[in-house]
C-alpha positions as MATLAB code, in Angstrom:
seq = 'XXXXXXXXXXXXXXXXXXXXXXXXXXXXXXXXXXXXXXXXXXXXXXXX';
ca = [
     -72.240   25.688   17.475;
     -73.248   25.263   21.093;
     -76.767   23.981   20.527;
     -78.083   21.384   23.019;
     -76.695   17.905   22.382;
     -73.850   19.006   20.083;
     -71.145   18.608   22.747;
     -69.016   21.192   20.948;
     -65.544   21.172   22.506;
     -61.890   21.962   21.896;
     -59.602   18.975   21.443;
     -56.467   18.419   23.521;
     -53.090   16.767   23.087;
     -51.848   16.206   19.532;
     -55.096   17.702   18.164;
     -54.913   20.934   20.179;
     -56.276   23.855   18.164;
     -59.006   21.683   16.602;
     -62.637   21.349   17.684;
     -65.267   18.623   17.643;
     -69.048   18.256   17.435;
     -70.768   14.941   18.249;
     -72.489   13.020   15.442;
     -73.136    9.726   17.239;
     -71.890    8.064   20.424;
     -68.366    7.602   18.990;
     -68.185    9.673   15.801;
     -67.341   13.363   15.709;
     -66.963   16.065   13.079;
     -63.527   17.532   13.802;
     -62.178   20.740   12.299;
     -59.868   23.692   12.680;
     -60.462   27.390   12.001;
     -58.863   29.707    9.451;
     -60.266   33.192   10.083;
     -64.048   32.644    9.835;
     -63.940   29.343    7.919;
     -63.806   25.747    9.134;
     -60.844   23.910    7.572;
     -59.565   20.323    7.560;
     -63.057   18.996    8.295;
     -63.146   15.254    9.062;
     -65.603   12.681   10.357;
     -63.761   10.378   12.694;
     -63.983    7.968   15.597;
     -61.220    9.461   17.679;
     -61.988    7.284   20.694;
     -60.390    4.196   19.113;
];
C-alpha cells in the first residue's frame, strides 16, 4: 500500500484504527482491517 503518491496513513481521533489512501486532493479511500481483509471500505472527503 505504500507506493509513491498513495499517502497511505492511519487515521486519528474518532476514526482511529482505520486507514486512508489518497484518491484526489480531498477524497480518500478509508478502511479498516479484519485479519487480512479490508472492511468498511468507503470513499469520502473527510476534510470537510
